[in-house]
């Protein structure tokens, strides 16, 4: 099954997310801030990243930027989804961050799992390519 990295600073939310994905057979890695998440991505090369936006040390926007600007295609092209309660309607960063999905807390588990399973199926991809297989040119909130 897929390897998922969850970047979430809220311990209670992180525990629930880890449990939800482990129940479906996923291998789950967890980081409590963006810097730790990026280090884990470099070390473990997960199939997928699920990140919060409001985190200490390096926030979710900075984490996404670090991923997308990395010179290694295995890192740069990893599917990234956002799960956050800190996103404001019309935030211009949402359209330019090159994420695959944006989900707002609280997100029902079935929608979260379906979105993440779709991204695993698509696999690594270049957001700047003309044949980008990402589900949305501009991220869609679930």
XYZ file of N, CA, C and O in Angstrom:
568
model
N 0.839 -1.192 0.000
C 0.000 0.000 0.000
C 0.875 1.243 0.000
O 2.069 1.188 0.183
N 0.260 2.363 -0.142
C 0.950 3.639 -0.265
C 1.582 4.091 1.052
O 1.120 3.745 2.135
N 2.634 4.897 0.909
C 3.275 5.531 2.050
C 2.852 6.994 2.049
O 3.065 7.717 1.077
N 2.239 7.414 3.134
C 1.710 8.763 3.296
C 2.465 9.475 4.398
O 2.671 8.930 5.477
N 2.861 10.726 4.114
C 3.417 11.572 5.156
C 2.366 12.589 5.539
O 1.841 13.309 4.681
N 2.050 12.657 6.829
C 1.101 13.635 7.358
C 1.888 14.692 8.124
O 2.612 14.375 9.063
N 1.749 15.953 7.707
C 2.367 17.083 8.403
C 1.243 17.828 9.130
O 0.435 18.507 8.511
N 1.194 17.653 10.433
C 0.107 18.213 11.251
C 0.637 18.473 12.648
O 1.169 17.561 13.284
N 0.487 19.708 13.124
C 1.016 20.057 14.440
C 0.047 19.787 15.585
O 0.465 19.675 16.731
N -1.226 19.655 15.306
C -2.207 19.380 16.351
C -2.198 17.877 16.640
O -2.569 17.071 15.790
N -1.779 17.527 17.832
C -1.600 16.118 18.205
C -2.885 15.305 18.067
O -2.871 14.179 17.567
N -4.008 15.865 18.506
C -5.277 15.133 18.432
C -5.690 14.859 16.986
O -6.103 13.757 16.641
N -5.580 15.878 16.142
C -5.939 15.703 14.729
C -4.994 14.702 14.073
O -5.421 13.824 13.317
N -3.708 14.821 14.372
C -2.718 13.909 13.787
C -3.013 12.458 14.164
O -2.944 11.563 13.311
N -3.356 12.215 15.410
C -3.650 10.849 15.849
C -4.854 10.274 15.111
O -4.853 9.106 14.710
N -5.877 11.093 14.920
C -7.057 10.640 14.185
C -6.694 10.334 12.736
O -7.079 9.293 12.191
N -5.954 11.230 12.094
C -5.567 11.012 10.698
C -4.721 9.751 10.541
O -4.948 8.954 9.622
N -3.756 9.576 11.413
C -2.915 8.377 11.350
C -3.784 7.127 11.481
O -3.641 6.169 10.705
N -4.695 7.132 12.408
C -5.577 5.981 12.612
C -6.444 5.702 11.378
O -6.589 4.555 10.957
N -7.015 6.746 10.789
C -7.879 6.597 9.614
C -7.117 5.922 8.477
O -7.611 4.979 7.845
N -5.909 6.381 8.210
C -5.154 5.827 7.086
C -4.560 4.451 7.396
O -4.526 3.587 6.523
N -4.122 4.235 8.616
C -3.583 2.915 8.967
C -4.658 1.834 8.895
O -4.375 0.700 8.520
N -5.891 2.184 9.248
C -6.996 1.216 9.169
C -7.228 0.714 7.750
O -7.756 -0.374 7.555
N -6.884 1.527 6.758
C -7.083 1.122 5.372
C -5.827 0.478 4.776
O -5.796 0.194 3.585
N -4.811 0.268 5.604
C -3.619 -0.441 5.155
C -2.468 0.441 4.694
O -1.453 -0.072 4.224
N -2.585 1.744 4.825
C -1.511 2.629 4.406
C -0.372 2.607 5.424
O -0.595 2.404 6.621
N 0.825 2.859 4.960
C 1.954 3.123 5.833
C 1.964 4.621 6.062
O 1.929 5.397 5.097
N 1.984 5.047 7.330
C 1.849 6.462 7.649
C 3.072 6.950 8.416
O 3.470 6.356 9.416
N 3.642 8.040 7.917
C 4.698 8.764 8.606
C 4.090 10.070 9.091
O 3.166 10.596 8.460
N 4.616 10.607 10.176
C 4.035 11.830 10.724
C 5.108 12.808 11.138
O 6.146 12.415 11.663
N 4.863 14.078 10.873
C 5.745 15.155 11.308
C 4.889 16.254 11.916
O 3.793 16.525 11.438
N 5.409 16.899 12.960
C 4.614 17.908 13.669
C 4.912 19.338 13.229
O 4.326 20.274 13.756
N 5.820 19.512 12.282
C 6.058 20.836 11.705
C 6.592 20.658 10.286
O 6.970 19.562 9.882
N 6.614 21.748 9.542
C 7.009 21.674 8.145
C 8.451 21.265 7.926
O 8.767 20.525 6.991
N 9.362 21.723 8.782
C 10.776 21.363 8.636
C 10.958 19.865 8.846
O 11.635 19.199 8.072
N 10.342 19.316 9.896
C 10.436 17.877 10.145
C 9.793 17.090 9.006
O 10.280 16.026 8.615
N 8.701 17.628 8.454
C 8.042 16.967 7.330
C 8.957 16.930 6.111
O 9.086 15.895 5.451
N 9.599 18.052 5.808
C 10.487 18.091 4.643
C 11.659 17.135 4.821
O 12.029 16.415 3.892
N 12.229 17.096 6.015
C 13.318 16.157 6.288
C 12.851 14.710 6.098
O 13.569 13.884 5.528
N 11.631 14.405 6.550
C 11.081 13.051 6.389
C 10.833 12.724 4.913
O 11.031 11.585 4.474
N 10.406 13.716 4.138
C 10.195 13.510 2.702
C 11.521 13.165 2.033
O 11.597 12.236 1.219
N 12.567 13.890 2.371
C 13.886 13.627 1.786
C 14.393 12.238 2.163
O 14.993 11.544 1.347
N 14.135 11.827 3.388
C 14.627 10.530 3.867
C 13.791 9.356 3.370
O 14.329 8.332 2.953
N 12.466 9.485 3.404
C 11.589 8.334 3.163
C 10.926 8.300 1.789
O 10.362 7.277 1.412
N 10.917 9.403 1.077
C 10.315 9.475 -0.265
C 8.889 8.913 -0.295
O 8.599 7.925 -0.976
N 7.964 9.523 0.445
C 6.589 8.999 0.486
C 5.905 9.125 -0.871
O 6.317 9.905 -1.730
N 4.845 8.360 -1.047
C 4.056 8.400 -2.275
C 3.148 9.621 -2.324
O 2.686 10.014 -3.393
N 2.896 10.202 -1.160
C 1.879 11.237 -1.035
C 2.133 12.041 0.239
O 2.615 11.492 1.229
N 1.794 13.342 0.199
C 1.934 14.211 1.364
C 0.587 14.870 1.637
O -0.065 15.378 0.728
N 0.190 14.855 2.905
C -1.002 15.554 3.382
C -0.516 16.559 4.420
O 0.061 16.159 5.433
N -0.725 17.847 4.154
C -0.193 18.858 5.063
C -1.247 19.838 5.547
O -2.154 20.207 4.812
N -1.064 20.245 6.777
C -1.786 21.375 7.349
C -1.073 22.632 6.865
O 0.048 22.560 6.343
N -1.670 23.778 7.013
C -1.014 25.026 6.632
C -0.403 25.744 7.825
O 0.705 26.241 7.755
N -1.128 25.796 8.940
C -0.665 26.526 10.109
C 0.182 25.644 11.013
O -0.353 24.974 11.888
N 1.498 25.632 10.767
C 2.413 24.823 11.578
C 3.612 25.671 11.972
O 3.947 26.633 11.286
N 4.274 25.287 13.063
C 5.479 26.013 13.471
C 6.692 25.636 12.610
O 6.636 24.692 11.833
N 7.759 26.365 12.792
C 9.071 26.179 12.167
C 9.018 26.468 10.667
O 9.675 27.361 10.186
N 8.245 25.712 9.924
C 8.007 25.938 8.503
C 6.530 25.647 8.297
O 6.070 24.546 8.593
N 5.767 26.639 7.820
C 4.332 26.392 7.666
C 4.063 25.546 6.415
O 4.981 25.209 5.660
N 2.813 25.216 6.197
C 2.447 24.365 5.077
C 2.769 24.973 3.723
O 3.189 24.271 2.798
N 2.585 26.286 3.583
C 2.908 26.954 2.312
C 4.397 26.828 2.021
O 4.803 26.565 0.885
N 5.215 27.029 3.045
C 6.670 26.909 2.874
C 7.080 25.474 2.570
O 7.985 25.244 1.759
N 6.408 24.524 3.197
C 6.681 23.115 2.919
C 6.369 22.790 1.460
O 7.172 22.159 0.762
N 5.214 23.233 0.986
C 4.829 22.976 -0.408
C 5.842 23.607 -1.359
O 6.274 22.976 -2.332
N 6.246 24.819 -1.065
C 7.231 25.500 -1.912
C 8.558 24.740 -1.933
O 9.184 24.573 -2.986
N 8.994 24.259 -0.769
C 10.247 23.498 -0.697
C 10.148 22.207 -1.518
O 11.098 21.831 -2.212
N 9.005 21.545 -1.453
C 8.794 20.323 -2.235
C 8.830 20.644 -3.727
O 9.551 20.008 -4.504
N 8.055 21.612 -4.146
C 7.926 21.934 -5.574
C 9.202 22.512 -6.181
O 9.415 22.412 -7.379
N 10.074 23.091 -5.357
C 11.316 23.671 -5.860
C 12.523 22.749 -5.720
O 13.635 23.130 -6.096
N 12.321 21.547 -5.202
C 13.433 20.620 -5.028
C 13.916 20.137 -6.401
O 13.098 19.876 -7.288
N 15.221 19.992 -6.588
C 15.728 19.579 -7.904
C 15.445 18.121 -8.270
O 15.455 17.768 -9.454
N 15.166 17.282 -7.299
C 14.928 15.857 -7.550
C 13.459 15.625 -7.921
O 12.561 15.969 -7.152
N 13.216 15.038 -9.089
C 11.844 14.782 -9.547
C 11.053 13.916 -8.572
O 9.840 14.073 -8.451
N 11.725 12.981 -7.873
C 11.019 12.134 -6.904
C 10.411 12.957 -5.776
O 9.405 12.568 -5.192
N 11.011 14.069 -5.475
C 10.505 14.961 -4.431
C 9.535 15.969 -5.043
O 8.400 16.130 -4.595
N 9.969 16.653 -6.073
C 9.210 17.759 -6.669
C 7.842 17.335 -7.195
O 6.894 18.105 -7.169
N 7.731 16.109 -7.687
C 6.497 15.671 -8.329
C 5.566 14.862 -7.415
O 4.536 14.365 -7.862
N 5.915 14.724 -6.139
C 5.050 13.973 -5.226
C 3.695 14.672 -5.107
O 3.627 15.899 -5.021
N 2.594 13.933 -5.156
C 1.287 14.565 -4.947
C 1.174 15.149 -3.537
O 1.551 14.497 -2.566
N 0.678 16.370 -3.455
C 0.520 17.066 -2.177
C -0.927 17.524 -2.049
O -1.477 18.143 -2.958
N -1.527 17.205 -0.911
C -2.878 17.673 -0.583
C -2.812 18.487 0.699
O -1.980 18.228 1.570
N -3.691 19.453 0.795
C -3.778 20.315 1.974
C -5.048 19.966 2.737
O -6.112 19.807 2.135
N -4.923 19.854 4.058
C -6.064 19.712 4.949
C -5.893 20.772 6.019
O -4.985 20.683 6.849
N -6.728 21.807 5.971
C -6.494 22.940 6.854
C -7.787 23.606 7.295
O -8.783 23.584 6.583
N -7.708 24.213 8.439
C -8.783 25.059 8.923
C -8.390 26.524 8.840
O -9.125 27.394 9.276
N -7.213 26.800 8.270
C -6.672 28.160 8.229
C -6.776 28.820 6.863
O -6.244 29.906 6.673
N -7.432 28.199 5.923
C -7.511 28.763 4.579
C -8.719 29.677 4.475
O -9.836 29.298 4.814
N -8.490 30.869 3.995
C -9.551 31.846 3.820
C -10.040 31.821 2.375
O -9.234 31.654 1.451
N -11.336 31.992 2.141
C -11.845 32.044 0.773
C -11.119 33.122 -0.033
O -10.885 34.227 0.454
N -10.739 32.769 -1.259
C -10.069 33.715 -2.134
C -8.589 33.889 -1.889
O -7.949 34.740 -2.501
N -7.999 33.082 -1.001
C -6.564 33.180 -0.738
C -5.812 32.878 -2.035
O -5.931 31.789 -2.578
N -5.038 33.826 -2.563
C -4.373 33.625 -3.849
C -3.315 32.531 -3.829
O -2.973 31.977 -4.870
N -2.808 32.197 -2.658
C -1.790 31.144 -2.580
C -2.354 29.780 -2.964
O -1.624 28.932 -3.458
N -3.641 29.584 -2.785
C -4.250 28.294 -3.089
C -4.131 27.953 -4.572
O -3.881 26.805 -4.929
N -4.271 28.924 -5.432
C -4.200 28.675 -6.862
C -2.795 28.557 -7.404
O -2.574 27.953 -8.441
N -1.827 29.127 -6.704
C -0.459 29.137 -7.219
C 0.470 28.149 -6.517
O 1.629 28.024 -6.893
N -0.005 27.436 -5.537
C 0.855 26.553 -4.743
C 1.166 25.217 -5.414
O 2.021 24.490 -4.961
N 0.462 24.889 -6.482
C 0.661 23.622 -7.199
C 0.402 22.418 -6.293
O 1.195 21.495 -6.213
N -0.753 22.485 -5.615
C -1.205 21.344 -4.825
C -2.289 20.615 -5.610
O -2.901 21.174 -6.513
N -2.511 19.375 -5.236
C -3.451 18.525 -5.972
C -4.874 18.635 -5.450
O -5.822 18.434 -6.205
N -5.022 18.920 -4.174
C -6.355 19.034 -3.567
C -6.247 19.884 -2.312
O -5.221 19.860 -1.631
N -7.312 20.619 -2.044
C -7.419 21.378 -0.806
C -8.708 20.955 -0.128
O -9.781 21.027 -0.728
N -8.562 20.487 1.096
C -9.708 20.048 1.878
C -9.754 20.870 3.156
O -8.720 21.140 3.758
N -10.954 21.265 3.528
C -11.122 22.089 4.711
C -11.554 21.245 5.896
O -12.378 20.337 5.756
N -10.976 21.545 7.060
C -11.356 20.863 8.293
C -12.694 21.416 8.758
O -12.906 22.615 8.689
N -13.573 20.579 9.226
C -13.467 19.120 9.270
C -13.872 18.520 7.923
O -14.859 18.936 7.318
N -13.109 17.559 7.470
C -13.380 16.875 6.203
C -13.830 15.456 6.534
O -13.155 14.757 7.295
N -14.956 15.021 6.007
C -15.408 13.651 6.285
C -14.355 12.624 5.852
O -13.720 12.772 4.806
N -14.174 11.601 6.665
C -13.150 10.591 6.400
C -13.292 9.944 5.029
O -12.297 9.696 4.350
N -14.529 9.673 4.590
C -14.703 9.018 3.295
C -14.233 9.918 2.156
O -13.612 9.445 1.199
N -14.477 11.215 2.240
C -14.001 12.139 1.206
C -12.483 12.279 1.247
O -11.820 12.322 0.209
N -11.936 12.329 2.451
C -10.489 12.417 2.612
C -9.815 11.193 2.002
O -8.882 11.308 1.203
N -10.300 10.018 2.340
C -9.719 8.780 1.810
C -9.867 8.694 0.296
O -8.924 8.320 -0.408
N -11.030 9.037 -0.225
C -11.253 8.962 -1.678
C -10.313 9.910 -2.416
O -9.740 9.542 -3.459
N -10.137 11.108 -1.894
C -9.246 12.077 -2.534
C -7.811 11.573 -2.518
O -7.107 11.621 -3.535
N -7.372 11.068 -1.399
C -5.994 10.599 -1.283
C -5.764 9.350 -2.141
O -4.707 9.203 -2.752
N -6.744 8.476 -2.204
C -6.614 7.291 -3.062
C -6.522 7.689 -4.529
O -5.759 7.100 -5.300
N -7.285 8.700 -4.939
C -7.202 9.202 -6.314
C -5.798 9.736 -6.607
O -5.233 9.473 -7.670
N -5.220 10.453 -5.661
C -3.888 11.015 -5.866
C -2.820 9.933 -5.924
O -1.863 10.040 -6.695
N -2.965 8.887 -5.133
C -2.019 7.773 -5.197
C -2.112 7.089 -6.556
O -1.105 6.714 -7.153
N -3.318 6.931 -7.056
C -3.523 6.311 -8.367
C -2.856 7.144 -9.461
O -2.216 6.594 -10.365
N -2.993 8.451 -9.400
C -2.358 9.335 -10.380
C -0.843 9.257 -10.261
O -0.131 9.212 -11.248
N -0.354 9.239 -9.036
C 1.079 9.142 -8.801
C 1.806 10.461 -8.999
O 1.192 11.516 -9.180
N 3.137 10.399 -8.999
C 3.940 11.613 -9.158
C 3.642 12.291 -10.490
O 3.458 11.622 -11.506
N 3.606 13.623 -10.467
C 3.335 14.358 -11.704
C 3.841 15.792 -11.611
O 3.977 16.351 -10.540
N 4.105 16.341 -12.781
C 4.624 17.695 -12.910
C 3.463 18.662 -13.069
O 2.696 18.569 -14.022
N 3.316 19.577 -12.160
C 2.221 20.539 -12.218
C 2.406 21.581 -13.307
O 1.465 22.283 -13.660
N 3.611 21.694 -13.823
C 3.877 22.695 -14.850
C 3.787 22.120 -16.263
O 3.910 22.850 -17.230
N 3.586 20.816 -16.390
C 3.551 20.174 -17.703
C 2.182 20.333 -18.359
O 1.158 20.412 -17.687
N 2.171 20.339 -19.670
C 0.915 20.461 -20.422
C 0.026 19.236 -20.218
O -1.198 19.334 -20.233
N 0.632 18.068 -20.017
C -0.134 16.832 -19.834
C -0.299 16.482 -18.356
O -0.406 15.327 -17.981
N -0.364 17.479 -17.516
C -0.521 17.322 -16.075
C -1.767 16.483 -15.761
O -2.878 16.890 -16.086
N -1.601 15.313 -15.127
C -2.753 14.470 -14.811
C -3.460 14.832 -13.511
O -4.372 14.143 -13.084
N -3.038 15.917 -12.876
C -3.622 16.320 -11.599
C -5.129 16.544 -11.762
O -5.584 17.011 -12.813
N -5.899 16.241 -10.725
C -7.360 16.372 -10.834
C -7.855 17.777 -11.126
O -8.966 17.946 -11.579
N -7.038 18.769 -10.880
C -7.495 20.156 -11.111
C -6.321 21.042 -11.469
O -5.265 20.958 -10.859
N -6.507 21.891 -12.481
C -5.488 22.884 -12.793
C -5.376 23.881 -11.648
O -4.311 24.343 -11.308
N -6.509 24.238 -11.087
C -6.561 25.054 -9.888
C -7.167 24.164 -8.815
O -8.189 23.524 -9.051
N -6.520 24.043 -7.665
C -7.005 23.121 -6.646
C -8.476 23.321 -6.309
O -8.969 24.439 -6.262
N -9.136 22.231 -6.096
C -10.553 22.242 -5.773
C -10.736 21.862 -4.310
O -10.155 20.887 -3.851
N -11.502 22.619 -3.591
C -11.779 22.281 -2.200
C -12.804 21.183 -2.138
O -13.806 21.205 -2.862
N -12.564 20.221 -1.277
C -13.494 19.114 -1.067
C -14.346 19.448 0.133
O -13.869 19.943 1.104
